[in-house]
Amino acid sequence: MLLKKFFSGSPTAARVAPFVIFVLLTAAQGKFGAASAYWFYLAKTLVGLWLIFEMRPFVAELRWAFSWEAILVGVGVFAVWVGISGEWTTQNSLWIKLGISHPPKNPVAAWNPNEQFGSGSALAWFFVAVRILGSTFIVPPLEEIFYRSFLYRYIAKPDFQSVPLNKFLPAPFLATAAVFGFSHNEWLAGILCGAAFQWLVIRKNRLGDAMTAHAITNFLLGIWVVWKSAWNFW
């Protein structure tokens, strides 16, 4: 009840607070032992589902939509994500190349439930399913609402709700794509991904197509990770 009052009284809070809570739970992954990375992912997925349910009445643009453009962008971004690789394309390598950081003495283990819980175990498959479902249905609404509905328009004007979703604004477009890109380790693919999703919002004048494209990308990436054992993408 208190959360609904909070959201109803502030359009900004309704779009920003759920994302911030989700990010804080993400930051806690792995901080309480290796297994906590998986249990916290489960927790943030359930909390994320609750937050979407709570914010939905106060965020009119939080509606899924389907189109051929969304499918094309979703598949295309997936191909870019797994296809772009090099010494400069991830933050882990970029900062080392630029001399800003040094290779970690104790690298963080990849998010691989088979190593943590035993290859092919029921618990390993459970967390694989949780990861794919969470990244497909929970991450897209939370991120698209924050980046494409709030941040893009807020950079243009603090009264962000007065900025139409279909208005192309060069500076907010580039800034939002950059922030989105560098919120991921695969920064270059992330920037291209953010630009593609923003283009969808502008073209369709709604958020739902970007949510669908984002979900398609994340679902295909999850299948790829499991199929190819490419756990570095998780």
Tab-separated table of C-alpha atoms in Angstrom:
chain	number	residue	atom	x	y	z
A	1	MET	CA	0.000	0.000	0.000
A	2	LEU	CA	2.799	2.438	0.921
A	3	LEU	CA	4.652	1.628	-2.288
A	4	LYS	CA	1.564	2.328	-4.396
A	5	LYS	CA	1.117	5.681	-2.655
A	6	PHE	CA	4.782	6.438	-3.332
A	7	PHE	CA	4.439	5.564	-7.014
A	8	SER	CA	1.128	7.379	-7.444
A	9	GLY	CA	2.557	10.582	-6.015
A	10	SER	CA	5.679	10.674	-8.162
A	11	PRO	CA	5.942	9.756	-11.870
A	12	THR	CA	9.721	9.786	-11.437
A	13	ALA	CA	9.676	7.380	-8.496
A	14	ALA	CA	7.372	4.991	-10.356
A	15	ARG	CA	9.951	4.697	-13.145
A	16	VAL	CA	13.211	4.990	-11.222
A	17	ALA	CA	12.718	3.310	-7.838
A	18	PRO	CA	11.974	-0.209	-9.207
A	19	PHE	CA	15.092	-0.054	-11.378
A	20	VAL	CA	17.261	1.151	-8.489
A	21	ILE	CA	15.983	-1.601	-6.200
A	22	PHE	CA	16.690	-4.163	-8.913
A	23	VAL	CA	20.229	-2.810	-9.403
A	24	LEU	CA	20.934	-2.898	-5.665
A	25	LEU	CA	19.885	-6.537	-5.496
A	26	THR	CA	22.097	-7.224	-8.511
A	27	ALA	CA	25.044	-5.637	-6.714
A	28	ALA	CA	24.480	-8.000	-3.783
A	29	GLN	CA	24.874	-11.086	-5.955
A	30	GLY	CA	27.895	-13.082	-4.863
A	31	LYS	CA	28.666	-10.832	-1.896
A	32	PHE	CA	27.678	-13.484	0.629
A	33	GLY	CA	29.457	-16.473	-0.834
A	34	ALA	CA	29.503	-17.922	-4.337
A	35	ALA	CA	26.045	-19.476	-4.048
A	36	SER	CA	24.509	-16.115	-3.143
A	37	ALA	CA	24.919	-15.009	-6.772
A	38	TYR	CA	22.197	-17.484	-7.688
A	39	TRP	CA	19.895	-17.034	-4.734
A	40	PHE	CA	20.031	-13.267	-5.039
A	41	TYR	CA	19.188	-13.568	-8.726
A	42	LEU	CA	16.119	-15.580	-7.754
A	43	ALA	CA	15.242	-12.985	-5.106
A	44	LYS	CA	15.626	-10.015	-7.436
A	45	THR	CA	13.558	-11.773	-10.103
A	46	LEU	CA	10.680	-12.277	-7.653
A	47	VAL	CA	11.050	-8.750	-6.285
A	48	GLY	CA	11.195	-7.425	-9.840
A	49	LEU	CA	7.947	-9.181	-10.697
A	50	TRP	CA	6.306	-7.610	-7.648
A	51	LEU	CA	7.665	-4.164	-8.520
A	52	ILE	CA	6.306	-4.402	-12.070
A	53	PHE	CA	2.911	-5.364	-10.684
A	54	GLU	CA	3.003	-2.406	-8.273
A	55	MET	CA	4.190	0.184	-10.799
A	56	ARG	CA	1.986	-0.896	-13.681
A	57	PRO	CA	-1.091	1.210	-12.735
A	58	PHE	CA	1.042	4.368	-12.630
A	59	VAL	CA	3.132	3.902	-15.769
A	60	ALA	CA	0.804	4.068	-18.747
A	61	GLU	CA	3.498	3.130	-21.280
A	62	LEU	CA	4.258	-0.153	-19.499
A	63	ARG	CA	2.467	-2.276	-22.089
A	64	TRP	CA	3.941	-5.072	-24.180
A	65	ALA	CA	3.540	-4.671	-27.954
A	66	PHE	CA	4.497	-6.923	-30.853
A	67	SER	CA	5.611	-6.003	-34.352
A	68	TRP	CA	7.882	-7.271	-37.114
A	69	GLU	CA	10.313	-4.469	-36.249
A	70	ALA	CA	10.529	-5.703	-32.672
A	71	ILE	CA	11.307	-9.240	-33.824
A	72	LEU	CA	13.902	-8.019	-36.323
A	73	VAL	CA	15.630	-5.785	-33.791
A	74	GLY	CA	15.537	-8.461	-31.087
A	75	VAL	CA	17.178	-11.080	-33.307
A	76	GLY	CA	19.604	-8.544	-34.779
A	77	VAL	CA	20.771	-7.307	-31.391
A	78	PHE	CA	21.315	-10.896	-30.264
A	79	ALA	CA	23.502	-11.503	-33.331
A	80	VAL	CA	25.480	-8.339	-32.595
A	81	TRP	CA	25.853	-9.241	-28.920
A	82	VAL	CA	27.417	-12.638	-29.589
A	83	GLY	CA	29.174	-11.551	-32.785
A	84	ILE	CA	31.145	-8.581	-31.481
A	85	SER	CA	34.192	-9.669	-29.578
A	86	GLY	CA	37.693	-8.344	-29.212
A	87	GLU	CA	40.251	-6.856	-26.887
A	88	TRP	CA	38.359	-3.571	-26.637
A	89	THR	CA	34.735	-4.639	-26.645
A	90	THR	CA	34.281	-5.491	-22.957
A	91	GLN	CA	34.831	-3.209	-19.999
A	92	ASN	CA	37.017	-5.844	-18.343
A	93	SER	CA	39.509	-5.537	-21.193
A	94	LEU	CA	38.913	-1.890	-22.128
A	95	TRP	CA	39.995	-0.415	-18.806
A	96	ILE	CA	43.065	-2.653	-18.711
A	97	LYS	CA	44.029	-1.600	-22.251
A	98	LEU	CA	43.620	2.061	-21.323
A	99	GLY	CA	45.727	1.589	-18.191
A	100	ILE	CA	42.847	2.578	-15.904
A	101	SER	CA	42.807	-0.776	-14.130
A	102	HIS	CA	44.905	-3.903	-13.862
A	103	PRO	CA	44.017	-7.572	-14.341
A	104	PRO	CA	42.378	-8.834	-11.129
A	105	LYS	CA	44.440	-11.201	-9.029
A	106	ASN	CA	41.336	-13.248	-8.251
A	107	PRO	CA	38.955	-13.003	-11.237
A	108	VAL	CA	35.268	-13.375	-10.456
A	109	ALA	CA	33.982	-16.756	-11.577
A	110	ALA	CA	31.501	-16.793	-14.434
A	111	TRP	CA	27.804	-17.206	-13.582
A	112	ASN	CA	27.716	-20.969	-14.177
A	113	PRO	CA	25.263	-22.991	-12.072
A	114	ASN	CA	26.733	-26.240	-13.403
A	115	GLU	CA	29.994	-25.477	-11.631
A	116	GLN	CA	28.291	-24.318	-8.465
A	117	PHE	CA	25.652	-27.018	-8.079
A	118	GLY	CA	26.900	-29.865	-10.259
A	119	SER	CA	26.604	-30.351	-13.998
A	120	GLY	CA	23.091	-31.381	-14.977
A	121	SER	CA	21.781	-31.249	-11.418
A	122	ALA	CA	18.199	-30.234	-10.733
A	123	LEU	CA	19.348	-27.118	-8.895
A	124	ALA	CA	21.624	-26.101	-11.773
A	125	TRP	CA	18.782	-26.401	-14.288
A	126	PHE	CA	16.489	-24.552	-11.904
A	127	PHE	CA	18.799	-21.538	-11.841
A	128	VAL	CA	19.301	-21.697	-15.603
A	129	ALA	CA	15.519	-21.490	-15.966
A	130	VAL	CA	15.314	-18.664	-13.417
A	131	ARG	CA	17.996	-16.710	-15.283
A	132	ILE	CA	16.341	-17.123	-18.681
A	133	LEU	CA	12.859	-16.326	-17.392
A	134	GLY	CA	14.072	-13.367	-15.349
A	135	SER	CA	16.092	-11.850	-18.177
A	136	THR	CA	13.241	-12.412	-20.628
A	137	PHE	CA	10.220	-11.167	-18.689
A	138	ILE	CA	11.482	-9.075	-15.750
A	139	VAL	CA	14.588	-7.239	-16.992
A	140	PRO	CA	13.063	-5.728	-20.188
A	141	PRO	CA	10.165	-3.849	-18.533
A	142	LEU	CA	12.309	-2.501	-15.691
A	143	GLU	CA	15.166	-1.394	-17.942
A	144	GLU	CA	13.044	-0.030	-20.778
A	145	ILE	CA	10.921	2.025	-18.393
A	146	PHE	CA	14.021	3.505	-16.793
A	147	TYR	CA	16.189	4.098	-19.857
A	148	ARG	CA	13.741	4.742	-22.679
A	149	SER	CA	10.759	6.227	-20.835
A	150	PHE	CA	12.498	8.145	-18.053
A	151	LEU	CA	16.199	8.795	-18.734
A	152	TYR	CA	15.941	9.655	-22.446
A	153	ARG	CA	13.171	12.155	-21.830
A	154	TYR	CA	14.561	13.489	-18.546
A	155	ILE	CA	17.858	14.398	-20.197
A	156	ALA	CA	15.818	16.392	-22.700
A	157	LYS	CA	13.630	18.060	-20.087
A	158	PRO	CA	13.103	17.585	-16.326
A	159	ASP	CA	9.362	17.591	-16.991
A	160	PHE	CA	9.971	14.361	-18.867
A	161	GLN	CA	6.327	13.411	-19.313
A	162	SER	CA	5.873	16.396	-21.615
A	163	VAL	CA	8.422	14.933	-24.052
A	164	PRO	CA	6.761	12.628	-26.640
A	165	LEU	CA	8.151	9.110	-26.862
A	166	ASN	CA	8.478	9.470	-30.651
A	167	LYS	CA	10.590	12.631	-30.570
A	168	PHE	CA	14.160	12.126	-31.779
A	169	LEU	CA	16.619	14.135	-29.705
A	170	PRO	CA	20.299	13.614	-30.669
A	171	ALA	CA	21.953	14.382	-27.311
A	172	PRO	CA	19.571	12.291	-25.163
A	173	PHE	CA	19.697	9.519	-27.784
A	174	LEU	CA	23.489	9.260	-27.647
A	175	ALA	CA	23.684	9.765	-23.881
A	176	THR	CA	21.074	7.123	-23.086
A	177	ALA	CA	22.685	4.620	-25.451
A	178	ALA	CA	26.066	5.244	-23.810
A	179	VAL	CA	24.745	4.884	-20.254
A	180	PHE	CA	22.890	1.713	-21.216
A	181	GLY	CA	25.963	0.349	-22.979
A	182	PHE	CA	28.325	0.934	-20.065
A	183	SER	CA	25.892	-0.638	-17.635
A	184	HIS	CA	26.917	-3.909	-19.300
A	185	ASN	CA	30.337	-5.508	-19.508
A	186	GLU	CA	29.904	-5.815	-23.293
A	187	TRP	CA	29.882	-2.023	-23.633
A	188	LEU	CA	30.097	-1.735	-27.424
A	189	ALA	CA	27.298	-4.212	-28.084
A	190	GLY	CA	25.376	-2.535	-25.271
A	191	ILE	CA	25.585	0.897	-26.906
A	192	LEU	CA	24.364	-0.492	-30.227
A	193	CYS	CA	21.653	-2.369	-28.379
A	194	GLY	CA	20.516	0.746	-26.526
A	195	ALA	CA	20.411	2.733	-29.764
A	196	ALA	CA	18.353	0.026	-31.487
A	197	PHE	CA	15.802	-0.160	-28.678
A	198	GLN	CA	15.523	3.627	-28.537
A	199	TRP	CA	14.970	3.718	-32.309
A	200	LEU	CA	12.093	1.278	-31.837
A	201	VAL	CA	10.465	3.502	-29.225
A	202	ILE	CA	10.784	6.552	-31.453
A	203	ARG	CA	9.532	4.735	-34.541
A	204	LYS	CA	6.515	3.120	-32.872
A	205	ASN	CA	5.763	5.897	-30.346
A	206	ARG	CA	5.390	3.325	-27.588
A	207	LEU	CA	7.587	1.312	-25.282
A	208	GLY	CA	6.118	-2.127	-25.848
A	209	ASP	CA	8.046	-2.986	-29.011
A	210	ALA	CA	11.366	-2.238	-27.309
A	211	MET	CA	10.326	-4.429	-24.390
A	212	THR	CA	9.539	-7.255	-26.803
A	213	ALA	CA	12.800	-6.821	-28.720
A	214	HIS	CA	14.712	-6.745	-25.429
A	215	ALA	CA	12.962	-9.931	-24.302
A	216	ILE	CA	13.755	-11.707	-27.595
A	217	THR	CA	17.412	-10.702	-27.363
A	218	ASN	CA	17.744	-11.879	-23.771
A	219	PHE	CA	15.912	-15.135	-24.416
A	220	LEU	CA	18.072	-15.996	-27.425
A	221	LEU	CA	21.188	-15.027	-25.492
A	222	GLY	CA	20.149	-17.321	-22.646
A	223	ILE	CA	19.674	-20.236	-25.036
A	224	TRP	CA	23.051	-19.451	-26.622
A	225	VAL	CA	24.789	-19.348	-23.241
A	226	VAL	CA	23.484	-22.766	-22.266
A	227	TRP	CA	23.950	-24.340	-25.707
A	228	LYS	CA	27.493	-23.062	-26.231
A	229	SER	CA	28.491	-22.944	-22.545
A	230	ALA	CA	29.227	-19.247	-23.160
A	231	TRP	CA	28.798	-18.386	-19.477
A	232	ASN	CA	30.854	-15.191	-19.866
A	233	PHE	CA	27.745	-13.504	-21.311
A	234	TRP	CA	25.980	-14.029	-17.989
